[in-house]
XYZ file of C-alpha atoms in Angstrom:
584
model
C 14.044 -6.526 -30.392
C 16.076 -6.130 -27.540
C 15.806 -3.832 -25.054
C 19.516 -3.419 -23.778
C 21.385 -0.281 -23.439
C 24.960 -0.619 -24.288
C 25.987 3.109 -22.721
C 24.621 4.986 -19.877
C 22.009 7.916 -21.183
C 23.576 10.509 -18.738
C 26.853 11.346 -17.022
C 27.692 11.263 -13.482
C 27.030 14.836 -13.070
C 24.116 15.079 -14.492
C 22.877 12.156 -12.720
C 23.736 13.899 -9.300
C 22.501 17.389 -10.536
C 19.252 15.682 -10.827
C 18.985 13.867 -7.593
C 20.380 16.823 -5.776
C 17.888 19.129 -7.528
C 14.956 16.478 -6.376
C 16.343 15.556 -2.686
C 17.329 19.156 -2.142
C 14.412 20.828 -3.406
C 12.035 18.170 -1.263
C 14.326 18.393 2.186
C 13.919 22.547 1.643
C 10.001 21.925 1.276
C 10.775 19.869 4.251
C 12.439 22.378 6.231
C 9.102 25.021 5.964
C 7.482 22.550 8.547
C 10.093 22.083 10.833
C 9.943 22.971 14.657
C 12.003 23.905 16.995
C 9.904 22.296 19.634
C 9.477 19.176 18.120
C 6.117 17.045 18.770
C 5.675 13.335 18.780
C 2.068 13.787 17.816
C 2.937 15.748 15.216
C 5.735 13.724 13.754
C 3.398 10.575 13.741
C -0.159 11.982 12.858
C 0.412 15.818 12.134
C -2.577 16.258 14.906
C -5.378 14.136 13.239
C -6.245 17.208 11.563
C -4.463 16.891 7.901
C -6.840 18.987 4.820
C -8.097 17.817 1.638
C -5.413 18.587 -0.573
C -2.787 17.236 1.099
C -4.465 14.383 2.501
C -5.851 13.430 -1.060
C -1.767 13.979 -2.705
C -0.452 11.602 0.011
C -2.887 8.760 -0.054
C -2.544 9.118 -3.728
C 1.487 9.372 -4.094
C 1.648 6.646 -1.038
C -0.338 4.144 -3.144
C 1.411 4.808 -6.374
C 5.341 3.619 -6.026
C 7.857 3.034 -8.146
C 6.977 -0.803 -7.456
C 3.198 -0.001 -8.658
C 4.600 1.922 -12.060
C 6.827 -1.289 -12.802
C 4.528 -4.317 -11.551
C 1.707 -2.790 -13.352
C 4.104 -2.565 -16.914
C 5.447 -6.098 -15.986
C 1.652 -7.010 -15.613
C 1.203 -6.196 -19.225
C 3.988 -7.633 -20.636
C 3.317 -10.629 -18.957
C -0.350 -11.100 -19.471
C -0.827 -8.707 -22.567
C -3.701 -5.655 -22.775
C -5.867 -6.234 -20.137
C -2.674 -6.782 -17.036
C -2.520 -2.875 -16.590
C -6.432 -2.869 -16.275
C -6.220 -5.838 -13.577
C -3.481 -4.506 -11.759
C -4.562 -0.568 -11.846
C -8.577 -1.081 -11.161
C -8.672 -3.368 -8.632
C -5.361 -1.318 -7.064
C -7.876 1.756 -7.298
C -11.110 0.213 -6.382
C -9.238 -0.906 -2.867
C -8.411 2.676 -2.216
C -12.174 3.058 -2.570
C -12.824 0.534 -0.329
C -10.636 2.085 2.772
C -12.770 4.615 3.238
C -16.259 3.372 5.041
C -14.013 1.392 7.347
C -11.944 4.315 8.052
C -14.594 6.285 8.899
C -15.504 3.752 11.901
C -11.948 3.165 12.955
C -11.350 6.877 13.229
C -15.112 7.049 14.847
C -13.783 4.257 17.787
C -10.453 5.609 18.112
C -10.230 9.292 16.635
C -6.756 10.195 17.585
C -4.427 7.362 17.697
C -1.506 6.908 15.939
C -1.663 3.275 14.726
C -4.089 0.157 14.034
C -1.820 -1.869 16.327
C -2.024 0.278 18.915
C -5.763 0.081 18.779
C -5.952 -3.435 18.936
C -3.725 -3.287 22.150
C -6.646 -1.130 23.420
C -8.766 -3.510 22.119
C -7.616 -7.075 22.986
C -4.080 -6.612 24.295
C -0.222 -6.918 24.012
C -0.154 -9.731 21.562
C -2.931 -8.923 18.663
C -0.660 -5.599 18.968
C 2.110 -7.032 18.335
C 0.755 -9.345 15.878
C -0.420 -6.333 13.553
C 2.860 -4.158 14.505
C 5.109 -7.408 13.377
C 3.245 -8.090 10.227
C 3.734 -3.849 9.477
C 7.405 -4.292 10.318
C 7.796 -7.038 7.271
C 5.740 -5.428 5.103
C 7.278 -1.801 5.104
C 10.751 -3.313 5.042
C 9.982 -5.057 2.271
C 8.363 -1.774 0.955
C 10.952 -0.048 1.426
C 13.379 -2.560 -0.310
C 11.260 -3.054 -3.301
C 11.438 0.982 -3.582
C 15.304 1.231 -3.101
C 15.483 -1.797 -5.759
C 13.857 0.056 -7.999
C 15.215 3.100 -7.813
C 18.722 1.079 -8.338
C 17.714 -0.529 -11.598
C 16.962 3.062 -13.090
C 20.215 5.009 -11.592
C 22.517 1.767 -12.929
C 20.622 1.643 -16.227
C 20.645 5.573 -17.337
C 23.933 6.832 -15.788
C 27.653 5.250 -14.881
C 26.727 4.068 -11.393
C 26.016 0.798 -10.610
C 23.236 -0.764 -8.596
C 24.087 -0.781 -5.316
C 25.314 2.599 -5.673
C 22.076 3.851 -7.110
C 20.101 2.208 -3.983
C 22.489 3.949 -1.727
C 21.912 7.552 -2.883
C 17.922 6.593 -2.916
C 18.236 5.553 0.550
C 20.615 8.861 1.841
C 18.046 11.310 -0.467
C 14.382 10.195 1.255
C 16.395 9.896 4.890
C 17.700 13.319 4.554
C 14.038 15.216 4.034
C 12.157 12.366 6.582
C 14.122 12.254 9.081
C 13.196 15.534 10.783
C 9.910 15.789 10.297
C 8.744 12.172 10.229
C 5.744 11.655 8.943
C 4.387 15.812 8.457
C 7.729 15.819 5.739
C 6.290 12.890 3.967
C 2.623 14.204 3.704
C 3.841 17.781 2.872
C 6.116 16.538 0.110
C 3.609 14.224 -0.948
C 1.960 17.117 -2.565
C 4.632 18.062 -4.748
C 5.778 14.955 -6.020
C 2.217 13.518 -7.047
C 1.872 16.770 -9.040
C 4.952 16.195 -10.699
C 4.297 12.572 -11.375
C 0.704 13.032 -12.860
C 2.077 15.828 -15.054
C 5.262 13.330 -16.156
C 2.903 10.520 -17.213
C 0.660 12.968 -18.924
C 3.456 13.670 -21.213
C 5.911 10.844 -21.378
C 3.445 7.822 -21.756
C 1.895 9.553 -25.337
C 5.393 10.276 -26.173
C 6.967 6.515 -26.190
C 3.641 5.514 -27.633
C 4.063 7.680 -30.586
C 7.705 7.174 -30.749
C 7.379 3.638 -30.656
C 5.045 3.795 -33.987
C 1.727 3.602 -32.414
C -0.850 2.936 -33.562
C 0.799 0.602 -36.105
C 2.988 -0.733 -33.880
C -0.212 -3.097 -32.695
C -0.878 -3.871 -36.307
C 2.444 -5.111 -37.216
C 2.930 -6.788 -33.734
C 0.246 -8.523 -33.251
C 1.731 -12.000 -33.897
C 3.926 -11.471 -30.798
C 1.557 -11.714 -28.159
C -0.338 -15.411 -27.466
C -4.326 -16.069 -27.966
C -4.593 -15.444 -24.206
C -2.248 -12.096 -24.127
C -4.698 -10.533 -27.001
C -7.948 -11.661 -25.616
C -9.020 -8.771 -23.210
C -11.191 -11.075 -20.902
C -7.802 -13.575 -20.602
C -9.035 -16.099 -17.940
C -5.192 -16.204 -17.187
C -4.534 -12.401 -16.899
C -7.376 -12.592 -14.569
C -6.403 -15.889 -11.981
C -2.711 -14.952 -12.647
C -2.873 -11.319 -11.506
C -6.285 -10.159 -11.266
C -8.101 -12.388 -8.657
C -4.472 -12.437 -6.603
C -4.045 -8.776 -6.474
C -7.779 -7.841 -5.323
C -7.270 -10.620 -2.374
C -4.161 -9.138 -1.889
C -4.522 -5.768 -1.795
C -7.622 -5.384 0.100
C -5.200 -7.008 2.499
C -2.929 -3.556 1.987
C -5.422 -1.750 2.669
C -6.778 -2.765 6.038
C -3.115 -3.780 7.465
C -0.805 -1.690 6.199
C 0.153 0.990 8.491
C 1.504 3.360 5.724
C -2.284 4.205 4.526
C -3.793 3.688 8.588
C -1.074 6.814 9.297
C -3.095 9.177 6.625
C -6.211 7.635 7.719
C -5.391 9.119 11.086
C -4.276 12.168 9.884
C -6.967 13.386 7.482
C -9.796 15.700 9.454
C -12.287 13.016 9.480
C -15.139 14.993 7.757
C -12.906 14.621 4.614
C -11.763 11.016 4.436
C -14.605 10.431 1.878
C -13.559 12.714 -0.483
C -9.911 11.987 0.190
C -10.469 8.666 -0.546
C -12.591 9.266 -3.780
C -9.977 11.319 -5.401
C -7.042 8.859 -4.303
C -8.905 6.283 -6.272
C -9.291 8.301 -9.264
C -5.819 9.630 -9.129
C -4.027 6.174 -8.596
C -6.051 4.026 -11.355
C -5.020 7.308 -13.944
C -1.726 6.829 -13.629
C -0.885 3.509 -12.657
C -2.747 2.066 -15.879
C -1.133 4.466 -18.020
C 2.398 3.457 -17.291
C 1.156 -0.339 -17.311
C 0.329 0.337 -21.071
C 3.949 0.719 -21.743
C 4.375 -3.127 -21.173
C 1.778 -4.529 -23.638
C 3.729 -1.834 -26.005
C 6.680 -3.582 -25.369
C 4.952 -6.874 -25.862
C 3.755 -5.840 -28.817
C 7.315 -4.184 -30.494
C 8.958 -7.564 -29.119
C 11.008 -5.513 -26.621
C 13.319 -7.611 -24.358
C 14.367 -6.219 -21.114
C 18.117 -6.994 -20.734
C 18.864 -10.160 -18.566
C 15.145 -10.729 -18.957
C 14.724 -8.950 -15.741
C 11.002 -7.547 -15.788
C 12.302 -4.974 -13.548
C 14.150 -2.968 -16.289
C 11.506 -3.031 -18.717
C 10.133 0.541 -18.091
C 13.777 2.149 -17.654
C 15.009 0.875 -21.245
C 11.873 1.957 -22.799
C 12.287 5.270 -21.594
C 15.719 5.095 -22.666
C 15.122 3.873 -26.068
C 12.537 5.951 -26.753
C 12.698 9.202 -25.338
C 14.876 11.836 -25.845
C 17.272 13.258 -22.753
C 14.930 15.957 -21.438
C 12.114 13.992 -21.600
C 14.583 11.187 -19.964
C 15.331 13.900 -17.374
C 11.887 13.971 -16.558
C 10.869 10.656 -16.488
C 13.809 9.823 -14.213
C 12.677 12.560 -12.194
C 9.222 11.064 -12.360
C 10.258 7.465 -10.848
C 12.562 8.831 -8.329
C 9.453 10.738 -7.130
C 7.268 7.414 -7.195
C 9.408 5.635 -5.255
C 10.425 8.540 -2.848
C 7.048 9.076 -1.663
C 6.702 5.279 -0.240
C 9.956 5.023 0.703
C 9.247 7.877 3.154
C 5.632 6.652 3.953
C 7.544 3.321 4.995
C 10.319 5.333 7.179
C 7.351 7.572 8.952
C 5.300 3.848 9.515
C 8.136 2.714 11.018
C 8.414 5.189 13.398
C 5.434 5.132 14.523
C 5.120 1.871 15.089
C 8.518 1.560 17.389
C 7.504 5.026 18.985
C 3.940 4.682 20.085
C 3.664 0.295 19.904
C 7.168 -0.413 21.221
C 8.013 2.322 23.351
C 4.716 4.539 24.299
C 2.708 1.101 25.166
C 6.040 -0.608 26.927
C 6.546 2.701 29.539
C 2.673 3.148 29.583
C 0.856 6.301 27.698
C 1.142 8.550 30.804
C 4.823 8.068 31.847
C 5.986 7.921 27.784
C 8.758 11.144 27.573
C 7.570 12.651 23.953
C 11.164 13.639 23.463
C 12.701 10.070 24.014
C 9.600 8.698 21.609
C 11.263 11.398 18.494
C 14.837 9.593 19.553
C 13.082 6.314 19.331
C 11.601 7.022 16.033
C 14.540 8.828 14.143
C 16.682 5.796 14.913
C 14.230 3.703 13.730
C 14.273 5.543 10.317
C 17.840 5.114 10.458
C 18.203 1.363 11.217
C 15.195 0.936 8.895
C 17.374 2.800 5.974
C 20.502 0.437 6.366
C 18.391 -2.716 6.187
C 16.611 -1.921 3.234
C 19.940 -1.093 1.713
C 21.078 -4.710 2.616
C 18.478 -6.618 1.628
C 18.312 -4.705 -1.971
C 21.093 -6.009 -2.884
C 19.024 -9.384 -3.516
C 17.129 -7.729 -6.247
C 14.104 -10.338 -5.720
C 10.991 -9.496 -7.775
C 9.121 -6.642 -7.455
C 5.637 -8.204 -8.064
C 6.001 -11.634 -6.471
C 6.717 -9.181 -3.239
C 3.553 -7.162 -3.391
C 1.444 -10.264 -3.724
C 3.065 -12.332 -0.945
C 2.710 -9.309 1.561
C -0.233 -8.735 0.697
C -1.505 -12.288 0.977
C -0.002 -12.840 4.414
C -1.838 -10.159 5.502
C -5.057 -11.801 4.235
C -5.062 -13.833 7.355
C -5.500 -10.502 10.019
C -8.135 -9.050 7.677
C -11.251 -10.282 9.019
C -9.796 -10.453 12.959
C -9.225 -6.417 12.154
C -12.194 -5.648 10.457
C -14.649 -7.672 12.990
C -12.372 -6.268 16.055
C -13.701 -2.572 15.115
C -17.759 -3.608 15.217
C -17.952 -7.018 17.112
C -18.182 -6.698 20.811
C -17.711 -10.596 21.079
C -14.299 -10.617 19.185
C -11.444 -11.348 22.284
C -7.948 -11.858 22.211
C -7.751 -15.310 22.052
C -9.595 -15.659 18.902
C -7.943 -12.646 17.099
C -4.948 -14.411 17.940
C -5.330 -18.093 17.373
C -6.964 -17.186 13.874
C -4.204 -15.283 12.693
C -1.709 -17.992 13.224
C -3.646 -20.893 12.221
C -4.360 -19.050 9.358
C -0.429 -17.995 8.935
C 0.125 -22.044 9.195
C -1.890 -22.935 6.439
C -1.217 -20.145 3.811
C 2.614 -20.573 3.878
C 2.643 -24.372 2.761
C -0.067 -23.894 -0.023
C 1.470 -20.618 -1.010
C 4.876 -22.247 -2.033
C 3.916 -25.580 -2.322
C 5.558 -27.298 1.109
C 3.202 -30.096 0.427
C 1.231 -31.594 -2.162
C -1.977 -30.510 -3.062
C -2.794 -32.937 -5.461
C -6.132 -35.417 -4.150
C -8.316 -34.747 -0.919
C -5.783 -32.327 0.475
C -6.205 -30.288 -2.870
C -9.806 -30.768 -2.302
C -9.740 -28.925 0.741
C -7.786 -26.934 -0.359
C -10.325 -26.010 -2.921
C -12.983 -25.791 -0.245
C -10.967 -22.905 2.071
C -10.602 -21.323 -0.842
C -14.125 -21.122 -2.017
C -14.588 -19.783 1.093
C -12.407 -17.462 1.078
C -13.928 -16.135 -2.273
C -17.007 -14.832 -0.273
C -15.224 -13.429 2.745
C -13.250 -10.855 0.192
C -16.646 -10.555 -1.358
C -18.673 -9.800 1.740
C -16.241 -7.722 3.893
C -16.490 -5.459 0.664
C -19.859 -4.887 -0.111
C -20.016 -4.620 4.333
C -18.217 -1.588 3.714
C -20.875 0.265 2.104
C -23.718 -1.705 2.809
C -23.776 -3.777 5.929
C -24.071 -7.166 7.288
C -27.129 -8.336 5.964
C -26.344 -8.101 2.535
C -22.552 -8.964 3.072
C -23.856 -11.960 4.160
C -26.000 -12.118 0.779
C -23.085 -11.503 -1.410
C -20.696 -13.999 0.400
C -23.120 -16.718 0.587
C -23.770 -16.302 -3.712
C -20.231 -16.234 -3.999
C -19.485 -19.228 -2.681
C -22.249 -21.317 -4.630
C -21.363 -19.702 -8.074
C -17.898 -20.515 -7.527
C -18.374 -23.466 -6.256
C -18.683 -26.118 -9.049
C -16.387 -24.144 -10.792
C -13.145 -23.674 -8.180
C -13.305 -27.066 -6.357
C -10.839 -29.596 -8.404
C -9.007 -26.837 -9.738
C -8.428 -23.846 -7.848
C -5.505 -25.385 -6.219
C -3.543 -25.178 -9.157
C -3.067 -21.312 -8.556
C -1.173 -20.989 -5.628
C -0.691 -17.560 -5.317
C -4.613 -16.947 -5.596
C -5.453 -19.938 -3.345
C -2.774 -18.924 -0.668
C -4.238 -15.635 -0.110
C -7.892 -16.715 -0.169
C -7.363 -19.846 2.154
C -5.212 -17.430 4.455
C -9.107 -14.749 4.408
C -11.108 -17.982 5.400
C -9.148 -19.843 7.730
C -8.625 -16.883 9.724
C -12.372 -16.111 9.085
C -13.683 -19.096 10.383
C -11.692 -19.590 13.401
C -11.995 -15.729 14.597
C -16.129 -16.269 14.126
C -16.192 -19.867 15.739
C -14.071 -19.159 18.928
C -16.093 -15.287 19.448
C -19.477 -16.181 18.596
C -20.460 -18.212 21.857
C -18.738 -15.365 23.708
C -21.329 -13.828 26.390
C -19.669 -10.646 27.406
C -19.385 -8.133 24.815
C -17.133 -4.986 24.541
C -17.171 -1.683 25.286
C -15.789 0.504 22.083
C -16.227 3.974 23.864
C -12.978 2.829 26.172
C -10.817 2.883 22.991
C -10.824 5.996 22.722
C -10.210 6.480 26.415
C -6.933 4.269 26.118
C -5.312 5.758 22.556
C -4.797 9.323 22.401
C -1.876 12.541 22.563
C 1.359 11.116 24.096
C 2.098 15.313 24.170
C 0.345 17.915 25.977
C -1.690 20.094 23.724
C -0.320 18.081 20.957
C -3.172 18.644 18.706
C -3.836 21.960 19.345
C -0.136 22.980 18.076
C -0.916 21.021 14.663
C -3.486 23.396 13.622
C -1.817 25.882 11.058
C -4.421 27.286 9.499
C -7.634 27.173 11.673
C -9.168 25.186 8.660
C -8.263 21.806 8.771
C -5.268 22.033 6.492
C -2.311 21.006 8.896
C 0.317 21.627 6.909
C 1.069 24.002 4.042
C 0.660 23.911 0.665
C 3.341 25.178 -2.309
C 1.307 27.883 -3.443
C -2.460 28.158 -2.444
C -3.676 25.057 -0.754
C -7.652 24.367 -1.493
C -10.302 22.703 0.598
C -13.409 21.075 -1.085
C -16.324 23.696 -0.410
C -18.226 22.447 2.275
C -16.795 18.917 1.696
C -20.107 17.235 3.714
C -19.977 14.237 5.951
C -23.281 12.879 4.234
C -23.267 9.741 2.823
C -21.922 8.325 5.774
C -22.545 4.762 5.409
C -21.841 3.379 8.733
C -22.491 -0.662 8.507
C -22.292 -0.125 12.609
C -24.917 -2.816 13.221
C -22.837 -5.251 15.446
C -22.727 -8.389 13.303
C -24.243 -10.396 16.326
């Protein structure tokens, strides 16, 4: 069955009715938060004091992108009924991860504005620049991936083409971010997670049903392999399972779009922020995902075999044009709400790493920081305009950023409770690490005898670092240590001779242990340790006041909500896990 769609599904005008009635409505919703003193604070962090609703909509609607919606259907239409289950629960269970670390970054540094500008506080100019680079490449590539995607759909359901389609993406999330920075991207955060949980709600059941279900996965059963029926596929799981929970524990501990909202949120409520991010992202992501074993099963070919327009033309096939309305509206809104997390990350990055740490905090003019940061969003824009236009993967993108950052993981994590962690090692492991993960990832040289041996062994290794920085989270060094050891001898006899031969998986788990064991072996003999309480001291308010104006309500709820925003009652700061034993 093919998948193609000889005529577009909606006119020009309707097309633009619909993107003017999202952009518009969003930039008003924008517009309720804008000052007419502006505040650089405020446009990076919205004064570290950000409520539960919001907080919980924008980690949530930050996470899930148009890029999550179509890798996760791609994942299931590549590796049958159990790729939306890899690529949504792990994607989920990382959220969960975040939030016992964030609790002790925001503890060490409780107002800054980035992680990079924390590790200039703690090491010095080049780790900072090290984390700000890698954040640079990833949200352009973010926000590329976004813009792709919302090309595909525009040049599939309406007259435009492609480049066209990225173009009025790009001017629509510019228009309502560029103001308000980051406080426009939380606030309409809020709105378009509630729109996109209420469009899946209806739309997936819809196609489902429309598509035959539940005989459809009778009488289509003989289209998917042994290993794309079998829900415990050993190749779902090395081919996108193992990658993507390396991978995006990596996103979650480098990537500047979720350290923003980590800084934001009132930090009594990043538990429960956290908790229902999880819950909210795994709902919806797997849901859509299920539309590509559906397609799998009906035999549906995406036209050009492009992966990337797999979920458009089954909307288009399928659904009928107000439900169409909708679920364009629903995709525009996925990718809107990282493309404007990207813009605000951006920002922040060239206002408070570039500029604010290159004049010095104290002499930094807040008003020259807002110029610095709206031109970034604007330069930022263009690019990811041009490099759209090369239409690369969606998927292969999220799991090569997110295995390159594998290699700053550990030199993070172990920055934020080991006093004996300096600059050189952060450093020197990150780039070693860098050097090795690039030629294994694509393959620069062979990795066939003792080389793939090694190989192999970094690998193993690497297996227990991901292991053991997770369960450190929650439960501390001693049994981290537990976990990571067992890891590595059950996976032992099993990985060496053959992990190799996955070189997405192995590039991202060699990049965790080589940076690993290079950051322990060159801090461990270190005799002077470090100070945390001077981070704090040294990140801070480049304005004057500048948290006290981000206050709106007096309750922790910076910003306001369409209609009535809520607070969890009494959300409590129990449970605080704190692994803050220094892992000596």
């Amino acid at each position: 069955m093919s998948g193609g769609t000889d005529t577009a599904q909606f006119s020009a005008v309707v097309v633009v009715g619909l993107l003017v009635l999202f952009y518009g409505g969003t930039f008003l919703i924008s517009t309720r938060i804008g000052k007419r003193e502006e505040n650089a604070d405020g446009y990076m962090t919205a004064g570290n004091n950000v409520g539960f609703g919001i907080s919980a909509a924008s980690m949530t609607a930050t996470w899930i992108w148009a890029s999550s919606m179509y890798a996760s259907a791609t994942s299931g239409y590549t590796y049958g009924i159990s790729g939306p289950i890899h690529y949504g629960l792990w994607g989920a269970l990382m959220i969960l991860f975040i939030y016992p670390f964030g609790k002790r970054i925001r503890k060490v540094a409780p107002k800054a504005h980035t992680l990079a500008e924390v590790m200039y506080a703690r090491h010095g100019r080049s780790s900072q620049l090290m984390l700000a680079g890698s954040n640079v490449v990833g949200s352009l590539i973010s926000l590329m991936s976004n813009f792709i995607a919302g090309g595909v759909l525009i040049s599939l359901l309406s007259p435009f083409n492609f480049i066209q389609g990225v173009v009025c993406v790009a001017a629509g999330v510019l228009l309502y971010t560029l103001w308000s920075g980051f406080r426009a991207s939380v606030m309409t955060d809020f709105v378009q997670v509630v729109a996109m949980l209420g469009a899946v709600a209806v739309i997936v059941p819809f196609i489902f049903f429309a598509a035959g279900f539940p005989a459809a996965f009778e009488t289509g059963a003989d289209n998917l392999t042994p290993q794309q029926g079998n829900f415990f596929s050993s190749e779902a799981f090395m081919g996108q399972g193992a990658p993507y929970i390396a991978a995006v524990l990596a996103y979650a501990i480098g990537n500047q779009t979720i350290a923003q909202r980590l800084f934001a949120v009132k930090e009594s409520l990043i538990k429960p922020t956290f908790i229902t991010a999880t819950i909210g992202y795994g709902a919806m992501v797997i849901g859509i995902g299920m539309l590509g074993v559906l397609a799998l099963y009906l035999g549906f070919e995406p036209s050009g075999g492009d992966l990337n327009n797999l979920i458009p033309e089954m909307a288009a096939e399928y659904l009928p044009p107000a439900l169409l309305a909708l679920f364009f509206i629903m995709i525009v809104g996925a990718l809107s709400s990282t493309a404007d997390a990207d813009l605000a990350a951006l920002a922040s990055i060239t206002m408070a790493d570039v500029y604010g740490q290159g004049v010095g905090k104290e002499k930094a003019d807040p008003k020259t920081m807002l110029l610095v940061g709206r031109i970034t969003m604007v330069v930022a824009t263009a690019l990811g305009v041009t490099f759209a236009s090369l239409q690369l993967s969606i998927l292969d993108l999220l799991v090569f950023v997110g295995a390159l950052w594998g290699a700053l993981v550990f030199p993070v994590l172990a920055s934020f409770y080991w006093e004996k962690v300096t600059n050189k090692a952060f450093t020197t492991s990150v780039l070693v690490a860098l050097a090795v993960f690039l030629p294994v990832r694509f393959g620069w040289i062979p990795v066939d005898g003792a080389f793939g041996i090694v190989v192999d062994v970094l690998a193993v290794l690497g297996i227990g670092v991901v292991l053991g920085l997770m369960v450190f989270g929650f439960l501390g060094a001693r049994a981290a240590k537990t976990v990571g050891v067992l890891a590595v001898l059950v996976s032992a006899p099993f990985a060496i001779g053959s992990l190799h031969e996955y070189a997405t998986l192995c590039g991202s788990l060699v990049a965790y242990s080589v940076s690993t064991v290079i950051c322990w072996a060159m801090s461990v003999r270190q005799g002077e340790g470090f100070d945390f309480s001077v981070i704090a001291e040294r990140t801070g308010n480049f304005d004057d006041g500048g948290a006290a104006a981000a206050t709106a309500d007096g309750q922790g709820e910076t910003l306001p909500v369409p209609g009535r925003a809520q607070r969890p009652g009494g959300a409590p700061d129990a449970g605080d896990l704190e692994p803050a034993a220094h892992t000596k």
